[in-house]
Amino acid sequence: IIDNVTDIFKDKVTDEKVNSTINSIVHYLGGWNIQKVPYAVQIFYQSVYGEIFAKLAPEYKTDFTSRILESEPKWIEIDKKVKVGI
């Protein structure tokens, strides 16, 4: 998931690029309860988020963060009987 997001931002970020990809980024990064994943994954997630956030123009930062935080929670199905919110 995070690899898909980092691929989007390999090159210089422009307003047009942000406008066309912000929904995709929020789709990948939003909704995860990062506190429930291993510490190494938390660090990696935070570094990816931080790298993207740093590249955003100021006018996008508040909306981007709000959309990440307000995303529908994601669930991982471990088996047919157990779903874990992450």
PDB file of N, CA and C in Angstrom:
ATOM      1  N   ILE A   1       0.831  -1.192   0.000  1.00  0.00           N
ATOM      2  CA  ILE A   1       0.000   0.000   0.000  1.00  0.00           C
ATOM      3  C   ILE A   1       0.868   1.245   0.000  1.00  0.00           C
ATOM      4  N   ILE A   2       1.803   1.306   0.947  1.00  0.00           N
ATOM      5  CA  ILE A   2       2.630   2.502   1.064  1.00  0.00           C
ATOM      6  C   ILE A   2       3.532   2.659  -0.152  1.00  0.00           C
ATOM      7  N   ASP A   3       3.976   1.551  -0.745  1.00  0.00           N
ATOM      8  CA  ASP A   3       4.793   1.636  -1.958  1.00  0.00           C
ATOM      9  C   ASP A   3       4.051   2.358  -3.076  1.00  0.00           C
ATOM     10  N   ASN A   4       2.755   2.107  -3.209  1.00  0.00           N
ATOM     11  CA  ASN A   4       1.965   2.781  -4.236  1.00  0.00           C
ATOM     12  C   ASN A   4       1.971   4.287  -4.031  1.00  0.00           C
ATOM     13  N   VAL A   5       1.893   4.722  -2.789  1.00  0.00           N
ATOM     14  CA  VAL A   5       1.889   6.151  -2.494  1.00  0.00           C
ATOM     15  C   VAL A   5       3.249   6.766  -2.768  1.00  0.00           C
ATOM     16  N   THR A   6       4.314   6.098  -2.366  1.00  0.00           N
ATOM     17  CA  THR A   6       5.641   6.674  -2.591  1.00  0.00           C
ATOM     18  C   THR A   6       5.956   6.762  -4.080  1.00  0.00           C
ATOM     19  N   ASP A   7       5.452   5.834  -4.882  1.00  0.00           N
ATOM     20  CA  ASP A   7       5.662   5.896  -6.330  1.00  0.00           C
ATOM     21  C   ASP A   7       5.061   7.157  -6.933  1.00  0.00           C
ATOM     22  N   ILE A   8       3.935   7.616  -6.398  1.00  0.00           N
ATOM     23  CA  ILE A   8       3.262   8.807  -6.913  1.00  0.00           C
ATOM     24  C   ILE A   8       4.163  10.027  -6.778  1.00  0.00           C
ATOM     25  N   PHE A   9       4.964  10.060  -5.698  1.00  0.00           N
ATOM     26  CA  PHE A   9       5.741  11.249  -5.402  1.00  0.00           C
ATOM     27  C   PHE A   9       7.234  11.100  -5.656  1.00  0.00           C
ATOM     28  N   LYS A  10       7.611  10.255  -6.583  1.00  0.00           N
ATOM     29  CA  LYS A  10       9.031  10.116  -6.908  1.00  0.00           C
ATOM     30  C   LYS A  10       9.570  11.372  -7.588  1.00  0.00           C
ATOM     31  N   ASP A  11       8.749  12.032  -8.368  1.00  0.00           N
ATOM     32  CA  ASP A  11       9.163  13.236  -9.069  1.00  0.00           C
ATOM     33  C   ASP A  11       8.637  14.465  -8.340  1.00  0.00           C
ATOM     34  N   LYS A  12       8.998  15.630  -8.860  1.00  0.00           N
ATOM     35  CA  LYS A  12       8.549  16.883  -8.266  1.00  0.00           C
ATOM     36  C   LYS A  12       7.019  16.943  -8.235  1.00  0.00           C
ATOM     37  N   VAL A  13       6.493  17.434  -7.118  1.00  0.00           N
ATOM     38  CA  VAL A  13       5.051  17.541  -6.953  1.00  0.00           C
ATOM     39  C   VAL A  13       4.586  18.895  -7.479  1.00  0.00           C
ATOM     40  N   THR A  14       3.557  18.865  -8.298  1.00  0.00           N
ATOM     41  CA  THR A  14       2.956  20.096  -8.802  1.00  0.00           C
ATOM     42  C   THR A  14       1.509  20.154  -8.338  1.00  0.00           C
ATOM     43  N   ASP A  15       0.917  21.347  -8.423  1.00  0.00           N
ATOM     44  CA  ASP A  15      -0.487  21.481  -8.034  1.00  0.00           C
ATOM     45  C   ASP A  15      -1.376  20.542  -8.840  1.00  0.00           C
ATOM     46  N   GLU A  16      -1.096  20.459 -10.139  1.00  0.00           N
ATOM     47  CA  GLU A  16      -1.895  19.586 -10.998  1.00  0.00           C
ATOM     48  C   GLU A  16      -1.767  18.128 -10.562  1.00  0.00           C
ATOM     49  N   LYS A  17      -0.561  17.720 -10.232  1.00  0.00           N
ATOM     50  CA  LYS A  17      -0.334  16.341  -9.799  1.00  0.00           C
ATOM     51  C   LYS A  17      -1.049  16.070  -8.474  1.00  0.00           C
ATOM     52  N   VAL A  18      -0.979  17.017  -7.551  1.00  0.00           N
ATOM     53  CA  VAL A  18      -1.660  16.834  -6.274  1.00  0.00           C
ATOM     54  C   VAL A  18      -3.163  16.742  -6.489  1.00  0.00           C
ATOM     55  N   ASN A  19      -3.706  17.632  -7.292  1.00  0.00           N
ATOM     56  CA  ASN A  19      -5.146  17.612  -7.552  1.00  0.00           C
ATOM     57  C   ASN A  19      -5.593  16.291  -8.149  1.00  0.00           C
ATOM     58  N   SER A  20      -4.791  15.729  -9.009  1.00  0.00           N
ATOM     59  CA  SER A  20      -5.204  14.507  -9.690  1.00  0.00           C
ATOM     60  C   SER A  20      -4.935  13.244  -8.876  1.00  0.00           C
ATOM     61  N   THR A  21      -4.121  13.332  -7.838  1.00  0.00           N
ATOM     62  CA  THR A  21      -3.762  12.121  -7.095  1.00  0.00           C
ATOM     63  C   THR A  21      -4.118  12.135  -5.610  1.00  0.00           C
ATOM     64  N   ILE A  22      -4.609  13.243  -5.081  1.00  0.00           N
ATOM     65  CA  ILE A  22      -4.853  13.311  -3.642  1.00  0.00           C
ATOM     66  C   ILE A  22      -5.875  12.275  -3.183  1.00  0.00           C
ATOM     67  N   ASN A  23      -6.879  12.006  -3.985  1.00  0.00           N
ATOM     68  CA  ASN A  23      -7.854  10.974  -3.611  1.00  0.00           C
ATOM     69  C   ASN A  23      -7.207   9.606  -3.510  1.00  0.00           C
ATOM     70  N   SER A  24      -6.299   9.309  -4.412  1.00  0.00           N
ATOM     71  CA  SER A  24      -5.593   8.033  -4.382  1.00  0.00           C
ATOM     72  C   SER A  24      -4.720   7.926  -3.135  1.00  0.00           C
ATOM     73  N   ILE A  25      -4.048   9.003  -2.793  1.00  0.00           N
ATOM     74  CA  ILE A  25      -3.184   8.997  -1.616  1.00  0.00           C
ATOM     75  C   ILE A  25      -4.002   8.780  -0.356  1.00  0.00           C
ATOM     76  N   VAL A  26      -5.102   9.503  -0.236  1.00  0.00           N
ATOM     77  CA  VAL A  26      -5.972   9.350   0.938  1.00  0.00           C
ATOM     78  C   VAL A  26      -6.527   7.931   0.984  1.00  0.00           C
ATOM     79  N   HIS A  27      -6.841   7.367  -0.162  1.00  0.00           N
ATOM     80  CA  HIS A  27      -7.338   5.989  -0.213  1.00  0.00           C
ATOM     81  C   HIS A  27      -6.325   5.025   0.392  1.00  0.00           C
ATOM     82  N   TYR A  28      -5.060   5.208   0.063  1.00  0.00           N
ATOM     83  CA  TYR A  28      -4.027   4.299   0.558  1.00  0.00           C
ATOM     84  C   TYR A  28      -3.634   4.571   2.014  1.00  0.00           C
ATOM     85  N   LEU A  29      -3.499   5.831   2.406  1.00  0.00           N
ATOM     86  CA  LEU A  29      -2.993   6.152   3.733  1.00  0.00           C
ATOM     87  C   LEU A  29      -4.073   6.339   4.793  1.00  0.00           C
ATOM     88  N   GLY A  30      -5.270   6.677   4.379  1.00  0.00           N
ATOM     89  CA  GLY A  30      -6.325   6.956   5.348  1.00  0.00           C
ATOM     90  C   GLY A  30      -6.985   5.699   5.902  1.00  0.00           C
ATOM     91  N   GLY A  31      -7.486   5.817   7.124  1.00  0.00           N
ATOM     92  CA  GLY A  31      -8.283   4.750   7.706  1.00  0.00           C
ATOM     93  C   GLY A  31      -7.539   3.710   8.515  1.00  0.00           C
ATOM     94  N   TRP A  32      -6.220   3.763   8.535  1.00  0.00           N
ATOM     95  CA  TRP A  32      -5.446   2.767   9.281  1.00  0.00           C
ATOM     96  C   TRP A  32      -5.245   3.230  10.711  1.00  0.00           C
ATOM     97  N   ASN A  33      -5.426   2.332  11.666  1.00  0.00           N
ATOM     98  CA  ASN A  33      -5.117   2.630  13.059  1.00  0.00           C
ATOM     99  C   ASN A  33      -3.655   2.257  13.270  1.00  0.00           C
ATOM    100  N   ILE A  34      -2.806   3.227  13.096  1.00  0.00           N
ATOM    101  CA  ILE A  34      -1.365   2.987  13.094  1.00  0.00           C
ATOM    102  C   ILE A  34      -0.869   2.488  14.453  1.00  0.00           C
ATOM    103  N   GLN A  35      -1.581   2.810  15.509  1.00  0.00           N
ATOM    104  CA  GLN A  35      -1.159   2.372  16.843  1.00  0.00           C
ATOM    105  C   GLN A  35      -1.260   0.860  17.022  1.00  0.00           C
ATOM    106  N   LYS A  36      -1.971   0.170  16.128  1.00  0.00           N
ATOM    107  CA  LYS A  36      -2.151  -1.276  16.256  1.00  0.00           C
ATOM    108  C   LYS A  36      -1.208  -2.094  15.385  1.00  0.00           C
ATOM    109  N   VAL A  37      -0.312  -1.437  14.690  1.00  0.00           N
ATOM    110  CA  VAL A  37       0.656  -2.169  13.857  1.00  0.00           C
ATOM    111  C   VAL A  37       2.017  -2.147  14.551  1.00  0.00           C
ATOM    112  N   PRO A  38       2.923  -3.033  14.152  1.00  0.00           N
ATOM    113  CA  PRO A  38       4.256  -3.048  14.771  1.00  0.00           C
ATOM    114  C   PRO A  38       4.955  -1.694  14.653  1.00  0.00           C
ATOM    115  N   TYR A  39       5.820  -1.426  15.612  1.00  0.00           N
ATOM    116  CA  TYR A  39       6.516  -0.142  15.688  1.00  0.00           C
ATOM    117  C   TYR A  39       7.263   0.195  14.394  1.00  0.00           C
ATOM    118  N   ALA A  40       7.904  -0.769  13.785  1.00  0.00           N
ATOM    119  CA  ALA A  40       8.645  -0.515  12.543  1.00  0.00           C
ATOM    120  C   ALA A  40       7.710  -0.038  11.437  1.00  0.00           C
ATOM    121  N   VAL A  41       6.507  -0.588  11.378  1.00  0.00           N
ATOM    122  CA  VAL A  41       5.524  -0.163  10.375  1.00  0.00           C
ATOM    123  C   VAL A  41       5.055   1.256  10.685  1.00  0.00           C
ATOM    124  N   GLN A  42       4.883   1.578  11.958  1.00  0.00           N
ATOM    125  CA  GLN A  42       4.493   2.934  12.353  1.00  0.00           C
ATOM    126  C   GLN A  42       5.529   3.955  11.873  1.00  0.00           C
ATOM    127  N   ILE A  43       6.786   3.638  12.082  1.00  0.00           N
ATOM    128  CA  ILE A  43       7.866   4.542  11.679  1.00  0.00           C
ATOM    129  C   ILE A  43       7.868   4.727  10.161  1.00  0.00           C
ATOM    130  N   PHE A  44       7.716   3.624   9.439  1.00  0.00           N
ATOM    131  CA  PHE A  44       7.706   3.700   7.976  1.00  0.00           C
ATOM    132  C   PHE A  44       6.514   4.519   7.486  1.00  0.00           C
ATOM    133  N   TYR A  45       5.332   4.262   8.042  1.00  0.00           N
ATOM    134  CA  TYR A  45       4.123   5.007   7.676  1.00  0.00           C
ATOM    135  C   TYR A  45       4.332   6.499   7.932  1.00  0.00           C
ATOM    136  N   GLN A  46       4.844   6.838   9.104  1.00  0.00           N
ATOM    137  CA  GLN A  46       5.053   8.242   9.460  1.00  0.00           C
ATOM    138  C   GLN A  46       6.068   8.907   8.539  1.00  0.00           C
ATOM    139  N   SER A  47       7.080   8.171   8.124  1.00  0.00           N
ATOM    140  CA  SER A  47       8.076   8.766   7.227  1.00  0.00           C
ATOM    141  C   SER A  47       7.477   9.011   5.840  1.00  0.00           C
ATOM    142  N   VAL A  48       6.652   8.091   5.365  1.00  0.00           N
ATOM    143  CA  VAL A  48       5.987   8.278   4.066  1.00  0.00           C
ATOM    144  C   VAL A  48       5.022   9.458   4.145  1.00  0.00           C
ATOM    145  N   TYR A  49       4.198   9.477   5.203  1.00  0.00           N
ATOM    146  CA  TYR A  49       3.260  10.586   5.383  1.00  0.00           C
ATOM    147  C   TYR A  49       4.018  11.913   5.464  1.00  0.00           C
ATOM    148  N   GLY A  50       5.086  11.940   6.249  1.00  0.00           N
ATOM    149  CA  GLY A  50       5.870  13.161   6.416  1.00  0.00           C
ATOM    150  C   GLY A  50       6.501  13.641   5.122  1.00  0.00           C
ATOM    151  N   GLU A  51       6.987  12.699   4.325  1.00  0.00           N
ATOM    152  CA  GLU A  51       7.600  13.062   3.043  1.00  0.00           C
ATOM    153  C   GLU A  51       6.569  13.677   2.108  1.00  0.00           C
ATOM    154  N   ILE A  52       5.398  13.069   2.045  1.00  0.00           N
ATOM    155  CA  ILE A  52       4.330  13.606   1.195  1.00  0.00           C
ATOM    156  C   ILE A  52       3.871  14.956   1.725  1.00  0.00           C
ATOM    157  N   PHE A  53       3.641  15.042   3.035  1.00  0.00           N
ATOM    158  CA  PHE A  53       3.178  16.282   3.645  1.00  0.00           C
ATOM    159  C   PHE A  53       4.153  17.424   3.373  1.00  0.00           C
ATOM    160  N   ALA A  54       5.448  17.152   3.461  1.00  0.00           N
ATOM    161  CA  ALA A  54       6.462  18.180   3.232  1.00  0.00           C
ATOM    162  C   ALA A  54       6.438  18.695   1.798  1.00  0.00           C
ATOM    163  N   LYS A  55       6.032  17.853   0.865  1.00  0.00           N
ATOM    164  CA  LYS A  55       6.012  18.246  -0.540  1.00  0.00           C
ATOM    165  C   LYS A  55       4.728  18.984  -0.936  1.00  0.00           C
ATOM    166  N   LEU A  56       3.718  18.927  -0.082  1.00  0.00           N
ATOM    167  CA  LEU A  56       2.456  19.586  -0.407  1.00  0.00           C
ATOM    168  C   LEU A  56       2.560  21.095  -0.223  1.00  0.00           C
ATOM    169  N   ALA A  57       1.894  21.820  -1.097  1.00  0.00           N
ATOM    170  CA  ALA A  57       1.790  23.267  -0.933  1.00  0.00           C
ATOM    171  C   ALA A  57       0.935  23.539   0.308  1.00  0.00           C
ATOM    172  N   PRO A  58       1.170  24.643   0.997  1.00  0.00           N
ATOM    173  CA  PRO A  58       0.438  24.934   2.233  1.00  0.00           C
ATOM    174  C   PRO A  58      -1.078  24.850   2.101  1.00  0.00           C
ATOM    175  N   GLU A  59      -1.612  25.227   0.967  1.00  0.00           N
ATOM    176  CA  GLU A  59      -3.071  25.217   0.804  1.00  0.00           C
ATOM    177  C   GLU A  59      -3.670  23.811   0.781  1.00  0.00           C
ATOM    178  N   TYR A  60      -2.862  22.785   0.601  1.00  0.00           N
ATOM    179  CA  TYR A  60      -3.356  21.406   0.582  1.00  0.00           C
ATOM    180  C   TYR A  60      -3.184  20.683   1.915  1.00  0.00           C
ATOM    181  N   LYS A  61      -2.310  21.161   2.779  1.00  0.00           N
ATOM    182  CA  LYS A  61      -1.919  20.415   3.974  1.00  0.00           C
ATOM    183  C   LYS A  61      -3.068  20.150   4.939  1.00  0.00           C
ATOM    184  N   THR A  62      -3.871  21.151   5.235  1.00  0.00           N
ATOM    185  CA  THR A  62      -4.973  20.963   6.182  1.00  0.00           C
ATOM    186  C   THR A  62      -6.004  19.987   5.631  1.00  0.00           C
ATOM    187  N   ASP A  63      -6.385  20.166   4.379  1.00  0.00           N
ATOM    188  CA  ASP A  63      -7.363  19.275   3.757  1.00  0.00           C
ATOM    189  C   ASP A  63      -6.833  17.848   3.689  1.00  0.00           C
ATOM    190  N   PHE A  64      -5.596  17.697   3.322  1.00  0.00           N
ATOM    191  CA  PHE A  64      -4.976  16.377   3.218  1.00  0.00           C
ATOM    192  C   PHE A  64      -5.017  15.648   4.560  1.00  0.00           C
ATOM    193  N   THR A  65      -4.571  16.331   5.619  1.00  0.00           N
ATOM    194  CA  THR A  65      -4.548  15.726   6.950  1.00  0.00           C
ATOM    195  C   THR A  65      -5.959  15.392   7.427  1.00  0.00           C
ATOM    196  N   SER A  66      -6.897  16.302   7.223  1.00  0.00           N
ATOM    197  CA  SER A  66      -8.288  16.052   7.629  1.00  0.00           C
ATOM    198  C   SER A  66      -8.855  14.831   6.929  1.00  0.00           C
ATOM    199  N   ARG A  67      -8.602  14.726   5.652  1.00  0.00           N
ATOM    200  CA  ARG A  67      -9.137  13.597   4.890  1.00  0.00           C
ATOM    201  C   ARG A  67      -8.513  12.278   5.317  1.00  0.00           C
ATOM    202  N   ILE A  68      -7.232  12.288   5.648  1.00  0.00           N
ATOM    203  CA  ILE A  68      -6.575  11.082   6.157  1.00  0.00           C
ATOM    204  C   ILE A  68      -7.239  10.656   7.466  1.00  0.00           C
ATOM    205  N   LEU A  69      -7.413  11.614   8.384  1.00  0.00           N
ATOM    206  CA  LEU A  69      -7.964  11.305   9.706  1.00  0.00           C
ATOM    207  C   LEU A  69      -9.439  10.931   9.682  1.00  0.00           C
ATOM    208  N   GLU A  70     -10.179  11.457   8.723  1.00  0.00           N
ATOM    209  CA  GLU A  70     -11.617  11.212   8.647  1.00  0.00           C
ATOM    210  C   GLU A  70     -11.989  10.045   7.732  1.00  0.00           C
ATOM    211  N   SER A  71     -11.003   9.359   7.203  1.00  0.00           N
ATOM    212  CA  SER A  71     -11.264   8.213   6.316  1.00  0.00           C
ATOM    213  C   SER A  71     -11.957   7.097   7.076  1.00  0.00           C
ATOM    214  N   GLU A  72     -12.744   6.316   6.349  1.00  0.00           N
ATOM    215  CA  GLU A  72     -13.399   5.146   6.931  1.00  0.00           C
ATOM    216  C   GLU A  72     -12.348   4.188   7.463  1.00  0.00           C
ATOM    217  N   PRO A  73     -12.560   3.642   8.658  1.00  0.00           N
ATOM    218  CA  PRO A  73     -11.596   2.671   9.197  1.00  0.00           C
ATOM    219  C   PRO A  73     -11.438   1.466   8.275  1.00  0.00           C
ATOM    220  N   LYS A  74     -10.217   0.997   8.167  1.00  0.00           N
ATOM    221  CA  LYS A  74      -9.930  -0.180   7.343  1.00  0.00           C
ATOM    222  C   LYS A  74      -9.820  -1.400   8.241  1.00  0.00           C
ATOM    223  N   TRP A  75     -10.196  -2.531   7.686  1.00  0.00           N
ATOM    224  CA  TRP A  75     -10.173  -3.796   8.413  1.00  0.00           C
ATOM    225  C   TRP A  75      -9.398  -4.823   7.615  1.00  0.00           C
ATOM    226  N   ILE A  76      -8.696  -5.672   8.340  1.00  0.00           N
ATOM    227  CA  ILE A  76      -8.002  -6.792   7.703  1.00  0.00           C
ATOM    228  C   ILE A  76      -8.691  -8.061   8.168  1.00  0.00           C
ATOM    229  N   GLU A  77      -9.124  -8.875   7.227  1.00  0.00           N
ATOM    230  CA  GLU A  77      -9.784 -10.134   7.566  1.00  0.00           C
ATOM    231  C   GLU A  77      -8.716 -11.208   7.715  1.00  0.00           C
ATOM    232  N   ILE A  78      -8.573 -11.699   8.945  1.00  0.00           N
ATOM    233  CA  ILE A  78      -7.580 -12.732   9.218  1.00  0.00           C
ATOM    234  C   ILE A  78      -8.077 -14.079   8.727  1.00  0.00           C
ATOM    235  N   ASP A  79      -9.308 -14.375   8.999  1.00  0.00           N
ATOM    236  CA  ASP A  79      -9.970 -15.554   8.433  1.00  0.00           C
ATOM    237  C   ASP A  79     -11.449 -15.215   8.348  1.00  0.00           C
ATOM    238  N   LYS A  80     -12.260 -16.146   7.966  1.00  0.00           N
ATOM    239  CA  LYS A  80     -13.680 -15.873   7.738  1.00  0.00           C
ATOM    240  C   LYS A  80     -14.411 -15.486   9.035  1.00  0.00           C
ATOM    241  N   LYS A  81     -13.861 -15.835  10.203  1.00  0.00           N
ATOM    242  CA  LYS A  81     -14.539 -15.578  11.462  1.00  0.00           C
ATOM    243  C   LYS A  81     -14.021 -14.342  12.197  1.00  0.00           C
ATOM    244  N   VAL A  82     -12.846 -13.857  11.835  1.00  0.00           N
ATOM    245  CA  VAL A  82     -12.217 -12.778  12.599  1.00  0.00           C
ATOM    246  C   VAL A  82     -11.860 -11.612  11.682  1.00  0.00           C
ATOM    247  N   LYS A  83     -12.301 -10.414  12.062  1.00  0.00           N
ATOM    248  CA  LYS A  83     -11.888  -9.195  11.377  1.00  0.00           C
ATOM    249  C   LYS A  83     -11.189  -8.322  12.402  1.00  0.00           C
ATOM    250  N   VAL A  84     -10.063  -7.764  12.029  1.00  0.00           N
ATOM    251  CA  VAL A  84      -9.287  -6.933  12.933  1.00  0.00           C
ATOM    252  C   VAL A  84      -9.233  -5.527  12.370  1.00  0.00           C
ATOM    253  N   GLY A  85      -9.640  -4.557  13.166  1.00  0.00           N
ATOM    254  CA  GLY A  85      -9.552  -3.150  12.740  1.00  0.00           C
ATOM    255  C   GLY A  85      -8.138  -2.650  12.885  1.00  0.00           C
ATOM    256  N   ILE A  86      -7.602  -2.174  11.787  1.00  0.00           N
ATOM    257  CA  ILE A  86      -6.241  -1.635  11.820  1.00  0.00           C
ATOM    258  C   ILE A  86      -6.277  -0.283  11.148  1.00  0.00           C
TER     259      ILE A  86
END
